[in-house]
Short mmCIF file of N, CA and C in Angstrom, two decimals:
data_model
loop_
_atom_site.label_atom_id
_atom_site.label_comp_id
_atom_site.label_asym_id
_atom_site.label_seq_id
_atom_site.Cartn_x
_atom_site.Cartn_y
_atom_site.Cartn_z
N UNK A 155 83.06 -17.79 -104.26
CA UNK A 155 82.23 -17.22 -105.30
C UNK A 155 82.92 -15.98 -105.86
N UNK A 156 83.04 -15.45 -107.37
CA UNK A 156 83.59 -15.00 -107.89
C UNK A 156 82.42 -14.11 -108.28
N UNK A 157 82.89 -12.51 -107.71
CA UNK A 157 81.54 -11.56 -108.30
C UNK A 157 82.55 -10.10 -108.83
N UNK A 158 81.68 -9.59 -110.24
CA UNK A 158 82.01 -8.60 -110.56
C UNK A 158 80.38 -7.79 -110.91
N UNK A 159 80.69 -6.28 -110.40
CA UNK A 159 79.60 -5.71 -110.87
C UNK A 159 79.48 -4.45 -111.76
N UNK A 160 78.44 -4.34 -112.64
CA UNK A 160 78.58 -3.17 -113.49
C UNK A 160 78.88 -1.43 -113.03
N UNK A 161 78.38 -0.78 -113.66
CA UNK A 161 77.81 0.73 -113.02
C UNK A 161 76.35 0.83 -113.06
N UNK A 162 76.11 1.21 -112.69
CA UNK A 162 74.64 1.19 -112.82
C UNK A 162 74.09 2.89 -113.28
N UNK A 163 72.94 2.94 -114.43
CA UNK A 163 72.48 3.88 -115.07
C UNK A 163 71.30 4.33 -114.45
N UNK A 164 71.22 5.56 -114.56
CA UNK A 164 69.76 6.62 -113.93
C UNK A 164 68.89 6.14 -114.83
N UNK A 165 67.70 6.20 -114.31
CA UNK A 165 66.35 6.24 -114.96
C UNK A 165 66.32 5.82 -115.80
N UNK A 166 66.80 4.36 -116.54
CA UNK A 166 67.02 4.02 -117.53
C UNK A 166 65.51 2.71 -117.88
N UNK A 167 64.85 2.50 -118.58
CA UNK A 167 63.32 1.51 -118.56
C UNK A 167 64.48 0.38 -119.02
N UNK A 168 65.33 0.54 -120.36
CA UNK A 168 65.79 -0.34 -121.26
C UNK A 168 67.49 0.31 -120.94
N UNK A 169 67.69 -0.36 -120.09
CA UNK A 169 69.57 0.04 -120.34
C UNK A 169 70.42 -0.58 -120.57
N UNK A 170 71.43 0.04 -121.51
CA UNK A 170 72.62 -0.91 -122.43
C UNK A 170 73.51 -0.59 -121.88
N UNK A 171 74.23 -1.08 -121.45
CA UNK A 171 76.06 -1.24 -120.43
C UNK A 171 77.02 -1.35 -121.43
N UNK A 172 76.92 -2.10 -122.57
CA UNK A 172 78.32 -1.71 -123.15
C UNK A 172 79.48 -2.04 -122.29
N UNK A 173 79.66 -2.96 -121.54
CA UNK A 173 80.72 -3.09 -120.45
C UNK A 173 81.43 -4.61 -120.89
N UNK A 174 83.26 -4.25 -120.74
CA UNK A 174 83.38 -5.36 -120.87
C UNK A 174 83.83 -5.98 -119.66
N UNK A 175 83.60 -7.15 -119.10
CA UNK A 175 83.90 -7.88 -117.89
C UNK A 175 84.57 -9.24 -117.95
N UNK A 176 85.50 -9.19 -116.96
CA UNK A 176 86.48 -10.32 -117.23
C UNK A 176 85.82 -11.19 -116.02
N UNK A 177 85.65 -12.48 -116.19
CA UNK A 177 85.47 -13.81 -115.15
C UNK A 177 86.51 -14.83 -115.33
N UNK A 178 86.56 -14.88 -114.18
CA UNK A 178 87.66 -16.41 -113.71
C UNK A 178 86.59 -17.31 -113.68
N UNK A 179 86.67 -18.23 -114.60
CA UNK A 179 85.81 -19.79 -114.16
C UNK A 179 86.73 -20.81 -113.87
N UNK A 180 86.33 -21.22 -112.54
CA UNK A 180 87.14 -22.16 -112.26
C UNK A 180 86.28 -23.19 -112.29
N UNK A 181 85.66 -23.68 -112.42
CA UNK A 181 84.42 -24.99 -112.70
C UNK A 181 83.37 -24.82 -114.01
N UNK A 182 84.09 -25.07 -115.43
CA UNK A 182 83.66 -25.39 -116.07
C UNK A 182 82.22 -25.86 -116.37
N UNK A 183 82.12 -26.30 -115.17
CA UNK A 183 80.75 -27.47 -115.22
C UNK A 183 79.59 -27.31 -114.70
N UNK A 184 79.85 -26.14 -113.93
CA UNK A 184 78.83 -24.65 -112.83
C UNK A 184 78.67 -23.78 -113.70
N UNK A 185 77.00 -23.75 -113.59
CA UNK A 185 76.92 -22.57 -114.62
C UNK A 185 77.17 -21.12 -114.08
N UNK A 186 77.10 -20.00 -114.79
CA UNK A 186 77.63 -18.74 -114.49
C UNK A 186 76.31 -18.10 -113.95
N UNK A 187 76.10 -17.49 -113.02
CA UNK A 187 74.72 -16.82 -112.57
C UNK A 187 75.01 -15.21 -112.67
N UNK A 188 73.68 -14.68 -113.19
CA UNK A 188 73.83 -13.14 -113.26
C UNK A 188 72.57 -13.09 -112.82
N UNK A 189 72.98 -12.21 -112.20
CA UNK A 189 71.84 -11.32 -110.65
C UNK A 189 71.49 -9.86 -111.59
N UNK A 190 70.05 -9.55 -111.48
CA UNK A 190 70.20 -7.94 -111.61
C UNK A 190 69.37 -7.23 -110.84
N UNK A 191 70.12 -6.15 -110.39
CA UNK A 191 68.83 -5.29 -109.53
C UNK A 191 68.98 -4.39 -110.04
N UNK A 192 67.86 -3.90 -109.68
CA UNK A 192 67.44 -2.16 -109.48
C UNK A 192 67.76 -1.43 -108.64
N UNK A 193 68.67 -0.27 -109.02
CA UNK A 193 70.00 0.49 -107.80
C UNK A 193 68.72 1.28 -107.36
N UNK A 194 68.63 1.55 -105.84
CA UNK A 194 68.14 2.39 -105.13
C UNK A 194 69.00 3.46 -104.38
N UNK A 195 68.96 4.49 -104.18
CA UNK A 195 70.24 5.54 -103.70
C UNK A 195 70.08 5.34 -102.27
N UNK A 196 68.61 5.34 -101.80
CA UNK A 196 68.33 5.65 -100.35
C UNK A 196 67.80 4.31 -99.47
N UNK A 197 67.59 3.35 -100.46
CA UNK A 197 66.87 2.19 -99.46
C UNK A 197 68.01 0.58 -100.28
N UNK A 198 67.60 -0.48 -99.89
CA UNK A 198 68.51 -1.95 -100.55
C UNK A 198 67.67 -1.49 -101.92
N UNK A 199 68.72 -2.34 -102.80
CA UNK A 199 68.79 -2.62 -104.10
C UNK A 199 67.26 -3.58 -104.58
N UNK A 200 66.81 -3.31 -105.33
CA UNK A 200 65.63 -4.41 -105.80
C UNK A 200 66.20 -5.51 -106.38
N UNK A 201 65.88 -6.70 -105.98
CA UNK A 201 66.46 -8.04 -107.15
C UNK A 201 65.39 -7.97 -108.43
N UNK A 202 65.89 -8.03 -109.37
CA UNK A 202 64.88 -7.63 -110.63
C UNK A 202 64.66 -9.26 -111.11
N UNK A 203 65.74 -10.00 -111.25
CA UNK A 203 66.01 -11.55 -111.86
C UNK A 203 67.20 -11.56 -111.91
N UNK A 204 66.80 -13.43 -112.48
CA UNK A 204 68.22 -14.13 -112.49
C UNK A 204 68.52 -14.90 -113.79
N UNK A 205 69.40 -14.57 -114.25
CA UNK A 205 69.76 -16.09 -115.26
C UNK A 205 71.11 -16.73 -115.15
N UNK A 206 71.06 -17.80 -115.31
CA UNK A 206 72.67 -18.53 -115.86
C UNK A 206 72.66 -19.57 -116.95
N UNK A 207 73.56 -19.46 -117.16
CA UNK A 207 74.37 -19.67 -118.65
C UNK A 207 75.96 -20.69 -118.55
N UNK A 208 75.84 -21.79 -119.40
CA UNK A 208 76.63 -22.87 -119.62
C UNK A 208 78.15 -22.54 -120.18
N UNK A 209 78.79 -22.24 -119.87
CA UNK A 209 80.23 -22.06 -120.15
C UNK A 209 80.81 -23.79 -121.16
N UNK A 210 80.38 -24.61 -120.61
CA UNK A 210 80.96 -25.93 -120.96
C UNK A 210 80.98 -25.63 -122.90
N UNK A 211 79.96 -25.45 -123.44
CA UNK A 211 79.37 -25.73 -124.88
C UNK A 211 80.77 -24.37 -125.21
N UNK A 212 81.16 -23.38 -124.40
CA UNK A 212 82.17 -22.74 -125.07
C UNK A 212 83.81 -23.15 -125.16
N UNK A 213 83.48 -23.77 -124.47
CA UNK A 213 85.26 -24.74 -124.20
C UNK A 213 84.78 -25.64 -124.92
N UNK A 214 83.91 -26.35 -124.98
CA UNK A 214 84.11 -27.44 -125.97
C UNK A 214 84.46 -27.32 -127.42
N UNK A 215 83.56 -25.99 -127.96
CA UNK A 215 83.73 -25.38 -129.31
C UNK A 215 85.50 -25.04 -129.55
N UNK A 216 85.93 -24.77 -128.23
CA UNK A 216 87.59 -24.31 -128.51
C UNK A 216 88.26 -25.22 -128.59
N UNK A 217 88.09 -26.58 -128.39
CA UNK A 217 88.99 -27.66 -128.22
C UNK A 217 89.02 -28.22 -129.63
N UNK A 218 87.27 -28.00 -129.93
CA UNK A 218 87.26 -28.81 -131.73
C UNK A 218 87.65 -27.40 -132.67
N UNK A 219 87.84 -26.50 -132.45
CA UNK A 219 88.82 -25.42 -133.28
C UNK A 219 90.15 -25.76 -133.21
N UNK A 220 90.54 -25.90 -132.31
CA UNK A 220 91.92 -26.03 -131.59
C UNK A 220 92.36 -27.91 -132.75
N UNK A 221 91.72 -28.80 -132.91
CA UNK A 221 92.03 -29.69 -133.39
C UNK A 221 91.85 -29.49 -135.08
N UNK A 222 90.60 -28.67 -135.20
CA UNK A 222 90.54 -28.39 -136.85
C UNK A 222 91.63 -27.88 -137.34
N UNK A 223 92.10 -26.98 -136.67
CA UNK A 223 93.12 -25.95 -136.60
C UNK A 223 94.70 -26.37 -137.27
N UNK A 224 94.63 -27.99 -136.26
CA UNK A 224 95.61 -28.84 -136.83
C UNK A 224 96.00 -29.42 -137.80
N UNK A 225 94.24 -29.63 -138.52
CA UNK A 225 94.49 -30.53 -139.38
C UNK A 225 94.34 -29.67 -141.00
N UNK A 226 93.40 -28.45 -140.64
CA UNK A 226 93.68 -27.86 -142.00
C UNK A 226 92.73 -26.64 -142.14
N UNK A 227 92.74 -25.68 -140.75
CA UNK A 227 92.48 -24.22 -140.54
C UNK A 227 90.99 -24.23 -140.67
N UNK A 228 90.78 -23.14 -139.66
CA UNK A 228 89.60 -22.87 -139.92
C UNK A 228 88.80 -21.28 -140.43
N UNK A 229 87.84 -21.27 -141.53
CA UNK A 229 87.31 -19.92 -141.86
C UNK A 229 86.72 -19.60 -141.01
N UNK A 230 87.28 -17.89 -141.41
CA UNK A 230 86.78 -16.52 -140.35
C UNK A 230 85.12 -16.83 -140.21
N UNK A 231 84.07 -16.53 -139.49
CA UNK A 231 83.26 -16.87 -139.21
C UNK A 231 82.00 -17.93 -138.95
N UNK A 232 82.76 -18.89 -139.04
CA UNK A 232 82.53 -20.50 -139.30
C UNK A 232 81.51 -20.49 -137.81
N UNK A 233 80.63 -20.95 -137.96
CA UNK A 233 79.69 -21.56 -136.77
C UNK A 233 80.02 -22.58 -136.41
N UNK A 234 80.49 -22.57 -135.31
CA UNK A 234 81.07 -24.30 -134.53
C UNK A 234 79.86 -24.90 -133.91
N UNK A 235 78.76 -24.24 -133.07
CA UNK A 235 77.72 -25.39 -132.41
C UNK A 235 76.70 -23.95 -132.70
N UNK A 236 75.40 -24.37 -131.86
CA UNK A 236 74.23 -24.41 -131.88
C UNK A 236 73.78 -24.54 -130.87
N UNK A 237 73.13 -23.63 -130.06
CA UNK A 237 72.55 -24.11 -128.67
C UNK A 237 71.02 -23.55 -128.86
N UNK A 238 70.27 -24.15 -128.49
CA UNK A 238 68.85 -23.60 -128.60
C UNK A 238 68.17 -23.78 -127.15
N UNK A 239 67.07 -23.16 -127.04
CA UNK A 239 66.31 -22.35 -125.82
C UNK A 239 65.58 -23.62 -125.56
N UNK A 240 65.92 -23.61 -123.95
CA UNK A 240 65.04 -25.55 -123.32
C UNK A 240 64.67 -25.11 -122.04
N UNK A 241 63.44 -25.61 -121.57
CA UNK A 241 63.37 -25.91 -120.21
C UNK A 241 64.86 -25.54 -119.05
N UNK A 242 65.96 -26.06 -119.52
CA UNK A 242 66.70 -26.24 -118.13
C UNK A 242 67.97 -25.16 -118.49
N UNK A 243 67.32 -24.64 -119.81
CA UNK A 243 68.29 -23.06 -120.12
C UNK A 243 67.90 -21.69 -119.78
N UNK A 244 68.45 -20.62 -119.70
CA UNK A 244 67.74 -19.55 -119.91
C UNK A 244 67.99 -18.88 -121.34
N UNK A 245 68.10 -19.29 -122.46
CA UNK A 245 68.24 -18.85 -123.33
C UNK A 245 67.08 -18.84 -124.13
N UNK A 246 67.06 -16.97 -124.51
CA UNK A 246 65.50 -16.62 -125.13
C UNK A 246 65.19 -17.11 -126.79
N UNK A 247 66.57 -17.53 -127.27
CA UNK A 247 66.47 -17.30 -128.89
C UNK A 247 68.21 -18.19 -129.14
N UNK A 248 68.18 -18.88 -130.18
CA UNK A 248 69.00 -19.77 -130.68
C UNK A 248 70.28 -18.25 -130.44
N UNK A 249 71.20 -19.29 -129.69
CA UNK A 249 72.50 -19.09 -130.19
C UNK A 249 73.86 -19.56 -130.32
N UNK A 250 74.62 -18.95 -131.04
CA UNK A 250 75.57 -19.45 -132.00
C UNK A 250 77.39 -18.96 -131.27
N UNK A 251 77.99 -20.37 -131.55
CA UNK A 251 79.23 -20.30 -130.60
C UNK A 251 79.99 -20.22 -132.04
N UNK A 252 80.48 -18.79 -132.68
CA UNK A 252 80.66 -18.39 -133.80
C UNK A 252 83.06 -18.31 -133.86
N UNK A 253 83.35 -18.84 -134.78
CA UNK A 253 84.87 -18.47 -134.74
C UNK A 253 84.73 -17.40 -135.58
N UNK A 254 85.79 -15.88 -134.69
CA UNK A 254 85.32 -14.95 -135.48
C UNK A 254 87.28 -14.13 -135.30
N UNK A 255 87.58 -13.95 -136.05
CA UNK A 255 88.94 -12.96 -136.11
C UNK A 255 89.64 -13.78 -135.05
N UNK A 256 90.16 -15.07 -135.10
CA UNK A 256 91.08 -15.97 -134.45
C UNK A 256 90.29 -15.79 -132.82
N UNK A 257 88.96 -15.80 -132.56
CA UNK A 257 88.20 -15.52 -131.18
C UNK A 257 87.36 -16.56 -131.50
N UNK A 258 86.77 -16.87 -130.39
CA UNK A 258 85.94 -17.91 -130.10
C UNK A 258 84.80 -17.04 -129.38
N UNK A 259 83.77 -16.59 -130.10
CA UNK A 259 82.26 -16.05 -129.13
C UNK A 259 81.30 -16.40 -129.81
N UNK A 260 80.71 -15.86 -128.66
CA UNK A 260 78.92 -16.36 -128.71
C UNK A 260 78.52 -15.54 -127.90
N UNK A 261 77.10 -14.93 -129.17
CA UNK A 261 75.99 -13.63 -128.66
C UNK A 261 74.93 -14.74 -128.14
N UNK A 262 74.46 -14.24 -127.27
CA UNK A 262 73.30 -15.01 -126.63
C UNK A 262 71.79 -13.88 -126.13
N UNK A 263 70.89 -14.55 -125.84
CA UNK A 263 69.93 -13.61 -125.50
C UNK A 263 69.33 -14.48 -124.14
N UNK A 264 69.56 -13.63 -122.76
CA UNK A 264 68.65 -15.04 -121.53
C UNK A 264 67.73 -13.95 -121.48
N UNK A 265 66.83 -14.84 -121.25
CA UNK A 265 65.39 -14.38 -120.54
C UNK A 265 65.81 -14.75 -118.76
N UNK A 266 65.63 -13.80 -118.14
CA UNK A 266 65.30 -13.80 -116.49
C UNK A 266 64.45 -14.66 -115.96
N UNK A 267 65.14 -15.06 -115.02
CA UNK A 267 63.82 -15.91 -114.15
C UNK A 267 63.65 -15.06 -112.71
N UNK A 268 62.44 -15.64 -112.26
CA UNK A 268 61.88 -15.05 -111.19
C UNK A 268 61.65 -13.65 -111.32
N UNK A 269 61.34 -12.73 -112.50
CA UNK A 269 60.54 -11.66 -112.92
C UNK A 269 59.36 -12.09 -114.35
N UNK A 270 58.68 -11.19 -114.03
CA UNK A 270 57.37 -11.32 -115.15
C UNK A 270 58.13 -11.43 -116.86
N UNK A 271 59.13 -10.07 -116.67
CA UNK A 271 59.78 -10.12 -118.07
C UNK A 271 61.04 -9.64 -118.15
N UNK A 272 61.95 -9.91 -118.83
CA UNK A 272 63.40 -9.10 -119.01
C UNK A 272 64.15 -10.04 -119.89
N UNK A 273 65.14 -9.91 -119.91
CA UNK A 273 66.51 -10.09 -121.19
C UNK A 273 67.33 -9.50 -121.02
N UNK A 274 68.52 -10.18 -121.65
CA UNK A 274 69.81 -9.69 -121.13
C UNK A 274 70.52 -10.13 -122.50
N UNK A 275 71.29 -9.46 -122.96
CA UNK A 275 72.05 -10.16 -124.34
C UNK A 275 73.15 -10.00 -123.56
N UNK A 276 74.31 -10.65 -124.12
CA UNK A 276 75.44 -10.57 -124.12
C UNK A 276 75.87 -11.12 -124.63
N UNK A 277 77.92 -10.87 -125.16
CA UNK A 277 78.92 -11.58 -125.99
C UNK A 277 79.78 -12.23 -124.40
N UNK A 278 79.90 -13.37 -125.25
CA UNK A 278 80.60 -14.12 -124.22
C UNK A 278 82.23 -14.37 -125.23
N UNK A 279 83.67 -14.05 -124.72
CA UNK A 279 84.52 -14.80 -125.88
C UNK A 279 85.57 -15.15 -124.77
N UNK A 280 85.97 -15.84 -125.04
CA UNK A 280 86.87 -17.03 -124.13
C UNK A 280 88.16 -16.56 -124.25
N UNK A 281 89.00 -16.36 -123.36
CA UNK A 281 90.25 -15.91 -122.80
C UNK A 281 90.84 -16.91 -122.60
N UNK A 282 92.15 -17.53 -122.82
CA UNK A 282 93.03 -18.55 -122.41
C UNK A 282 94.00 -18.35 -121.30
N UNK A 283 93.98 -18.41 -120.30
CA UNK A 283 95.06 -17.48 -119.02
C UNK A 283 96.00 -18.71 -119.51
N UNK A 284 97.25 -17.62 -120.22
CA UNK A 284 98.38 -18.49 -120.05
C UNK A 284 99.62 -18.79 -119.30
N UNK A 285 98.89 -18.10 -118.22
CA UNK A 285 99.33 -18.84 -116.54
C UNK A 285 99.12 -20.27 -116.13
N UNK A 286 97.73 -20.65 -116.99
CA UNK A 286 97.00 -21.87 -116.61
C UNK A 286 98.11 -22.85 -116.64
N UNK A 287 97.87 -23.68 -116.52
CA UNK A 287 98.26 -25.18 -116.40
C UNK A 287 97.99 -25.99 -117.72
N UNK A 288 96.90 -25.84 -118.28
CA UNK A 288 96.38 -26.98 -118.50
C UNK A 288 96.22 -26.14 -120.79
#
């Protein structure tokens, strides 16, 4: 299991991280899980919720760029897919796997599970390790 963690902010009700974080996915096909707690100084951490989120729908969007690409370029902010909020997602509000300045991202919004309420936005944009193989 592959874990990275933020800093965590004082007394914050609504706090924005602004952080950027690099992940190794090595299974495409496993979704990504984000844990959040509530830092305690003097006792364990509170688990606040959980969400995860599909990596697959972002590699796929890069492969059909990667072929448009070939055949006759693609415009700066072009919307490649569409993912909308289901039962077996945690996603709070439609979002968009956007080609933006030769990058491949997507803003998303999850709603938490196993708390009453929360959200989490984040930009997700895809890194190519060209160490890889493949």
């Amino acid at each position: 299991m592959y874990k990275v963690r933020t800093s965590y902010l004082k007394r914050k009700l609504n706090p924005e991280w602004n952080e950027d974080l690099t992940l190794c996915v090595e299974d495409p096909n496993l979704p990504l899980k984000l844990e959040v707690y509530d830092h305690d100084t003097f006792s364990s951490d509170d688990k606040m919720g959980f969400a995860e989120f599909d990596v697959k729908p972002l590699l796929d969007a890069l492969e059909l760029i990667s072929q448009e690409e070939e055949q006759e370029g693609i415009l700066n902010d072009t919307i490649v897919k569409k993912l909308i909020p289901s039962r077996t997602n945690c996603l709070a509000e439609e979002s968009f796997i956007v080609f933006k300045n030769n990058r491949v991202v997507q803003d998303m919004c999850l709603r938490l599970r196993d708390v009453k309420n929360g959200e989490l936005e984040l930009q997700l944009e895809l890194i190519h390790d060209v160490g890889s193989k493949s």
